Amino acid sequence: MRFIEFLDQRFCNSQEIREINHRGISAGFDGFREVWELDYLYEHFEADIHEIIEETGYVDSDLKDEFDNEETLRMKLVWFAVSTYCLSRTDALVEVKDQGV
C-alpha cells in the first residue's frame, strides 16, 4: 500500500480534512498524535513521504536544518506530507462542489 492509499482510507470525512487545513495537523488528530504513530508511518512510507514533499518543491535539506534531532524531523515530515495531502483533497472537494457533483 502506498501512503496516498493509506491516507485515502484514513480520511473519509471531508470535515476532518477541512479541520486539518484550518487548524493544522499538529493540533492533534487520531493516528498522528503520538511519536510512535508518526515514527511507524515514516518507517513504512518513507519514500512516499519524501516524494510528496519533493512535489511541493522542498527537499530534505531545506527542512533538516530547522530541527535539532532526527525524531523531530521525521515527525514534521509526516505532518508536512499529511497536510499537503489534505490541502490537495480540499482543492479537489472544492472543484467537485463547483462542478455541481
N, CA and C atoms as an extended XYZ file, in Angstrom:
303
Properties=species:S:1:pos:R:3:atomname:S:1:resname:S:1:resid:I:1 pbc="F F F"
N         0.844       -1.183        0.000 N   MET     1
C         0.000        0.000        0.000 CA  MET     1
C         0.884        1.240        0.000 C   MET     1
N         0.486        2.214       -0.770 N   ARG     2
C         1.194        3.493       -0.818 CA  ARG     2
C         0.621        4.432        0.242 C   ARG     2
N         1.371        5.475        0.563 N   PHE     3
C         0.950        6.424        1.598 CA  PHE     3
C        -0.357        7.124        1.207 C   PHE     3
N        -0.488        7.487       -0.054 N   ILE     4
C        -1.716        8.142       -0.521 CA  ILE     4
C        -2.912        7.221       -0.321 C   ILE     4
N        -2.756        5.942       -0.609 N   GLU     5
C        -3.845        4.984       -0.402 CA  GLU     5
C        -4.201        4.886        1.080 C   GLU     5
N        -3.177        4.855        1.932 N   PHE     6
C        -3.402        4.837        3.371 CA  PHE     6
C        -4.194        6.080        3.799 C   PHE     6
N        -3.782        7.239        3.303 N   LEU     7
C        -4.463        8.485        3.651 CA  LEU     7
C        -5.879        8.530        3.095 C   LEU     7
N        -6.084        8.009        1.886 N   ASP     8
C        -7.435        7.939        1.313 CA  ASP     8
C        -8.366        7.125        2.209 C   ASP     8
N        -7.850        6.027        2.761 N   GLN     9
C        -8.653        5.192        3.661 CA  GLN     9
C        -8.866        5.878        5.004 C   GLN     9
N        -7.842        6.554        5.490 N   ARG    10
C        -7.896        7.194        6.804 CA  ARG    10
C        -8.819        8.415        6.806 C   ARG    10
N        -8.762        9.216        5.740 N   PHE    11
C        -9.517       10.467        5.695 CA  PHE    11
C       -10.727       10.349        4.784 C   PHE    11
N       -11.762        9.707        5.302 N   CYS    12
C       -13.002        9.587        4.530 CA  CYS    12
C       -14.008       10.656        4.954 C   CYS    12
N       -13.639       11.469        5.927 N   ASN    13
C       -14.504       12.530        6.433 CA  ASN    13
C       -13.982       13.879        5.933 C   ASN    13
N       -14.708       14.499        5.037 N   SER    14
C       -14.238       15.764        4.461 CA  SER    14
C       -14.140       16.872        5.511 C   SER    14
N       -14.955       16.798        6.557 N   GLN    15
C       -14.880       17.809        7.625 CA  GLN    15
C       -13.534       17.734        8.349 C   GLN    15
N       -13.048       16.525        8.576 N   GLU    16
C       -11.745       16.365        9.237 CA  GLU    16
C       -10.625       16.928        8.366 C   GLU    16
N       -10.718       16.723        7.077 N   ILE    17
C        -9.729       17.279        6.152 CA  ILE    17
C        -9.746       18.804        6.226 C   ILE    17
N       -10.928       19.377        6.253 N   ARG    18
C       -11.039       20.837        6.362 CA  ARG    18
C       -10.471       21.343        7.694 C   ARG    18
N       -10.706       20.596        8.772 N   GLU    19
C       -10.165       20.981       10.078 CA  GLU    19
C        -8.644       20.970       10.077 C   GLU    19
N        -8.065       19.970        9.448 N   ILE    20
C        -6.606       19.907        9.368 CA  ILE    20
C        -6.079       21.102        8.605 C   ILE    20
N        -6.739       21.463        7.522 N   ASN    21
C        -6.305       22.628        6.752 CA  ASN    21
C        -6.468       23.918        7.545 C   ASN    21
N        -7.475       23.970        8.392 N   HIS    22
C        -7.730       25.177        9.186 CA  HIS    22
C        -6.838       25.239       10.436 C   HIS    22
N        -6.770       24.142       11.179 N   ARG    23
C        -6.054       24.123       12.462 CA  ARG    23
C        -4.633       23.588       12.382 C   ARG    23
N        -4.338       22.806       11.346 N   GLY    24
C        -3.026       22.170       11.231 CA  GLY    24
C        -3.054       20.775       11.811 C   GLY    24
N        -2.273       19.906       11.250 N   ILE    25
C        -2.238       18.509       11.678 CA  ILE    25
C        -1.679       18.365       13.087 C   ILE    25
N        -0.790       19.255       13.494 N   SER    26
C        -0.184       19.147       14.824 CA  SER    26
C        -1.176       19.472       15.937 C   SER    26
N        -2.376       19.934       15.587 N   ALA    27
C        -3.406       20.210       16.589 CA  ALA    27
C        -3.901       18.929       17.243 C   ALA    27
N        -3.603       17.797       16.647 N   GLY    28
C        -3.929       16.518       17.254 CA  GLY    28
C        -5.077       15.788       16.600 C   GLY    28
N        -4.775       14.891       15.702 N   PHE    29
C        -5.771       14.076       15.033 CA  PHE    29
C        -5.386       12.614       15.205 C   PHE    29
N        -6.391       11.758       15.397 N   ASP    30
C        -6.145       10.339       15.630 CA  ASP    30
C        -5.184        9.762       14.599 C   ASP    30
N        -4.198        9.040       15.109 N   GLY    31
C        -3.208        8.397       14.255 CA  GLY    31
C        -2.016        9.267       13.938 C   GLY    31
N        -2.064       10.534       14.349 N   PHE    32
C        -0.988       11.475       14.029 CA  PHE    32
C        -0.567       12.293       15.247 C   PHE    32
N        -0.828       11.759       16.450 N   ARG    33
C        -0.511       12.482       17.690 CA  ARG    33
C         0.779       12.003       18.331 C   ARG    33
N         0.849       10.715       18.519 N   GLU    34
C         1.945       10.123       19.284 CA  GLU    34
C         3.192        9.960       18.422 C   GLU    34
N         4.332       10.107       19.066 N   VAL    35
C         5.599        9.965       18.342 CA  VAL    35
C         5.702        8.578       17.726 C   VAL    35
N         5.271        7.554       18.444 N   TRP    36
C         5.380        6.195       17.906 CA  TRP    36
C         4.511        6.010       16.667 C   TRP    36
N         3.348        6.677       16.607 N   GLU    37
C         2.487        6.600       15.426 CA  GLU    37
C         3.165        7.249       14.222 C   GLU    37
N         3.731        8.407       14.453 N   LEU    38
C         4.411        9.127       13.377 CA  LEU    38
C         5.650        8.381       12.917 C   LEU    38
N         6.370        7.783       13.867 N   ASP    39
C         7.559        7.002       13.531 CA  ASP    39
C         7.177        5.780       12.700 C   ASP    39
N         6.100        5.126       13.079 N   TYR    40
C         5.605        3.963       12.329 CA  TYR    40
C         5.281        4.363       10.884 C   TYR    40
N         4.550        5.461       10.725 N   LEU    41
C         4.194        5.921        9.385 CA  LEU    41
C         5.430        6.260        8.568 C   LEU    41
N         6.394        6.928        9.198 N   TYR    42
C         7.622        7.284        8.486 CA  TYR    42
C         8.363        6.024        8.047 C   TYR    42
N         8.476        5.057        8.949 N   GLU    43
C         9.188        3.812        8.628 CA  GLU    43
C         8.537        3.079        7.453 C   GLU    43
N         7.218        3.054        7.433 N   HIS    44
C         6.506        2.289        6.405 CA  HIS    44
C         6.329        3.042        5.082 C   HIS    44
N         6.334        4.349        5.126 N   PHE    45
C         6.037        5.131        3.923 CA  PHE    45
C         7.103        6.177        3.617 C   PHE    45
N         8.313        5.954        4.048 N   GLU    46
C         9.369        6.958        3.911 CA  GLU    46
C         9.516        7.470        2.484 C   GLU    46
N         9.616        6.586        1.522 N   ALA    47
C         9.817        7.013        0.127 CA  ALA    47
C         8.635        7.844       -0.377 C   ALA    47
N         7.417        7.411       -0.040 N   ASP    48
C         6.226        8.155       -0.467 CA  ASP    48
C         6.165        9.531        0.186 C   ASP    48
N         6.535        9.591        1.453 N   ILE    49
C         6.530       10.868        2.175 CA  ILE    49
C         7.508       11.835        1.523 C   ILE    49
N         8.700       11.354        1.210 N   HIS    50
C         9.695       12.217        0.562 CA  HIS    50
C         9.233       12.645       -0.832 C   HIS    50
N         8.557       11.754       -1.524 N   GLU    51
C         8.036       12.098       -2.860 CA  GLU    51
C         7.001       13.218       -2.771 C   GLU    51
N         6.092       13.126       -1.812 N   ILE    52
C         5.075       14.169       -1.619 CA  ILE    52
C         5.742       15.505       -1.313 C   ILE    52
N         6.728       15.470       -0.432 N   ILE    53
C         7.429       16.697       -0.038 CA  ILE    53
C         8.164       17.305       -1.230 C   ILE    53
N         8.842       16.475       -1.995 N   GLU    54
C         9.585       16.966       -3.156 CA  GLU    54
C         8.657       17.558       -4.209 C   GLU    54
N         7.439       17.020       -4.323 N   GLU    55
C         6.465       17.561       -5.279 CA  GLU    55
C         6.048       18.984       -4.926 C   GLU    55
N         6.224       19.380       -3.667 N   THR    56
C         5.902       20.747       -3.251 CA  THR    56
C         7.048       21.707       -3.542 C   THR    56
N         8.206       21.153       -3.907 N   GLY    57
C         9.369       21.984       -4.183 CA  GLY    57
C        10.398       21.989       -3.068 C   GLY    57
N        10.089       21.346       -1.956 N   TYR    58
C        11.040       21.244       -0.852 CA  TYR    58
C        11.891       19.998       -1.019 C   TYR    58
N        13.049       20.021       -0.409 N   VAL    59
C        13.893       18.840       -0.277 CA  VAL    59
C        14.292       18.734        1.188 C   VAL    59
N        14.714       17.540        1.581 N   ASP    60
C        15.041       17.317        2.993 CA  ASP    60
C        16.026       18.341        3.544 C   ASP    60
N        16.991       18.720        2.743 N   SER    61
C        17.999       19.663        3.240 CA  SER    61
C        17.372       21.013        3.591 C   SER    61
N        16.261       21.370        2.930 N   ASP    62
C        15.557       22.611        3.269 CA  ASP    62
C        14.963       22.536        4.670 C   ASP    62
N        14.543       21.358        5.060 N   LEU    63
C        13.854       21.176        6.327 CA  LEU    63
C        14.774       20.696        7.448 C   LEU    63
N        15.825       19.975        7.094 N   LYS    64
C        16.688       19.328        8.080 CA  LYS    64
C        17.307       20.319        9.063 C   LYS    64
N        17.719       21.476        8.599 N   ASP    65
C        18.384       22.448        9.461 CA  ASP    65
C        17.453       23.052       10.503 C   ASP    65
N        16.153       22.926       10.317 N   GLU    66
C        15.190       23.518       11.235 CA  GLU    66
C        14.993       22.708       12.509 C   GLU    66
N        15.437       21.447       12.530 N   PHE    67
C        15.132       20.556       13.655 CA  PHE    67
C        16.405       20.049       14.314 C   PHE    67
N        16.341       19.931       15.637 N   ASP    68
C        17.533       19.578       16.398 CA  ASP    68
C        17.795       18.085       16.483 C   ASP    68
N        16.825       17.254       16.119 N   ASN    69
C        17.078       15.811       16.153 CA  ASN    69
C        16.281       15.089       15.071 C   ASN    69
N        16.676       13.872       14.795 N   GLU    70
C        16.073       13.065       13.728 CA  GLU    70
C        14.598       12.756       14.024 C   GLU    70
N        14.267       12.493       15.269 N   GLU    71
C        12.889       12.162       15.631 CA  GLU    71
C        11.942       13.315       15.311 C   GLU    71
N        12.336       14.516       15.660 N   THR    72
C        11.506       15.690       15.380 CA  THR    72
C        11.382       15.909       13.878 C   THR    72
N        12.470       15.739       13.152 N   LEU    73
C        12.444       15.890       11.697 CA  LEU    73
C        11.472       14.893       11.074 C   LEU    73
N        11.556       13.634       11.469 N   ARG    74
C        10.674       12.609       10.908 CA  ARG    74
C         9.211       12.926       11.203 C   ARG    74
N         8.928       13.358       12.419 N   MET    75
C         7.570       13.722       12.810 CA  MET    75
C         7.058       14.854       11.923 C   MET    75
N         7.870       15.865       11.727 N   LYS    76
C         7.463       17.023       10.915 CA  LYS    76
C         7.303       16.643        9.444 C   LYS    76
N         8.126       15.728        8.951 N   LEU    77
C         7.995       15.286        7.564 CA  LEU    77
C         6.658       14.577        7.344 C   LEU    77
N         6.264       13.731        8.297 N   VAL    78
C         4.964       13.057        8.194 CA  VAL    78
C         3.857       14.098        8.218 C   VAL    78
N         3.906       15.014        9.174 N   TRP    79
C         2.881       16.056        9.271 CA  TRP    79
C         2.814       16.895        7.998 C   TRP    79
N         3.980       17.237        7.452 N   PHE    80
C         4.032       18.032        6.229 CA  PHE    80
C         3.356       17.281        5.086 C   PHE    80
N         3.665       15.983        4.952 N   ALA    81
C         3.080       15.179        3.874 CA  ALA    81
C         1.569       15.050        4.048 C   ALA    81
N         1.113       14.828        5.276 N   VAL    82
C        -0.325       14.706        5.525 CA  VAL    82
C        -1.029       16.035        5.265 C   VAL    82
N        -0.433       17.118        5.699 N   SER    83
C        -1.020       18.441        5.460 CA  SER    83
C        -1.110       18.737        3.969 C   SER    83
N        -0.081       18.374        3.232 N   THR    84
C        -0.083       18.561        1.782 CA  THR    84
C        -1.192       17.740        1.142 C   THR    84
N        -1.334       16.511        1.597 N   TYR    85
C        -2.415       15.647        1.102 CA  TYR    85
C        -3.782       16.282        1.374 C   TYR    85
N        -3.988       16.738        2.604 N   CYS    86
C        -5.286       17.326        2.976 CA  CYS    86
C        -5.576       18.587        2.172 C   CYS    86
N        -4.565       19.381        1.920 N   LEU    87
C        -4.758       20.569        1.094 CA  LEU    87
C        -5.184       20.172       -0.317 C   LEU    87
N        -4.554       19.158       -0.876 N   SER    88
C        -4.928       18.724       -2.224 CA  SER    88
C        -6.334       18.135       -2.240 C   SER    88
N        -6.716       17.436       -1.177 N   ARG    89
C        -8.072       16.883       -1.081 CA  ARG    89
C        -9.105       17.997       -0.971 C   ARG    89
N        -8.797       19.049       -0.236 N   THR    90
C        -9.710       20.180       -0.111 CA  THR    90
C        -9.887       20.852       -1.465 C   THR    90
N        -8.788       21.010       -2.178 N   ASP    91
C        -8.874       21.585       -3.522 CA  ASP    91
C        -9.761       20.725       -4.420 C   ASP    91
N        -9.632       19.411       -4.318 N   ALA    92
C       -10.452       18.503       -5.120 CA  ALA    92
C       -11.918       18.590       -4.706 C   ALA    92
N       -12.189       18.707       -3.409 N   LEU    93
C       -13.569       18.840       -2.931 CA  LEU    93
C       -14.209       20.120       -3.452 C   LEU    93
N       -13.443       21.201       -3.484 N   VAL    94
C       -13.949       22.476       -3.991 CA  VAL    94
C       -14.267       22.362       -5.478 C   VAL    94
N       -13.391       21.691       -6.232 N   GLU    95
C       -13.626       21.511       -7.662 CA  GLU    95
C       -14.903       20.722       -7.915 C   GLU    95
N       -15.093       19.654       -7.150 N   VAL    96
C       -16.298       18.838       -7.311 CA  VAL    96
C       -17.535       19.653       -6.969 C   VAL    96
N       -17.472       20.408       -5.891 N   LYS    97
C       -18.611       21.246       -5.486 CA  LYS    97
C       -18.918       22.288       -6.557 C   LYS    97
N       -17.872       22.899       -7.110 N   ASP    98
C       -18.063       23.924       -8.137 CA  ASP    98
C       -18.655       23.337       -9.425 C   ASP    98
N       -18.395       22.055       -9.668 N   GLN    99
C       -18.923       21.409      -10.863 CA  GLN    99
C       -20.343       20.884      -10.648 C   GLN    99
N       -20.823       21.027       -9.403 N   GLY   100
C       -22.177       20.601       -9.099 CA  GLY   100
C       -22.354       19.114       -8.951 C   GLY   100
N       -21.271       18.417       -8.667 N   VAL   101
C       -21.337       16.963       -8.498 CA  VAL   101
C       -21.650       16.614       -7.087 C   VAL   101
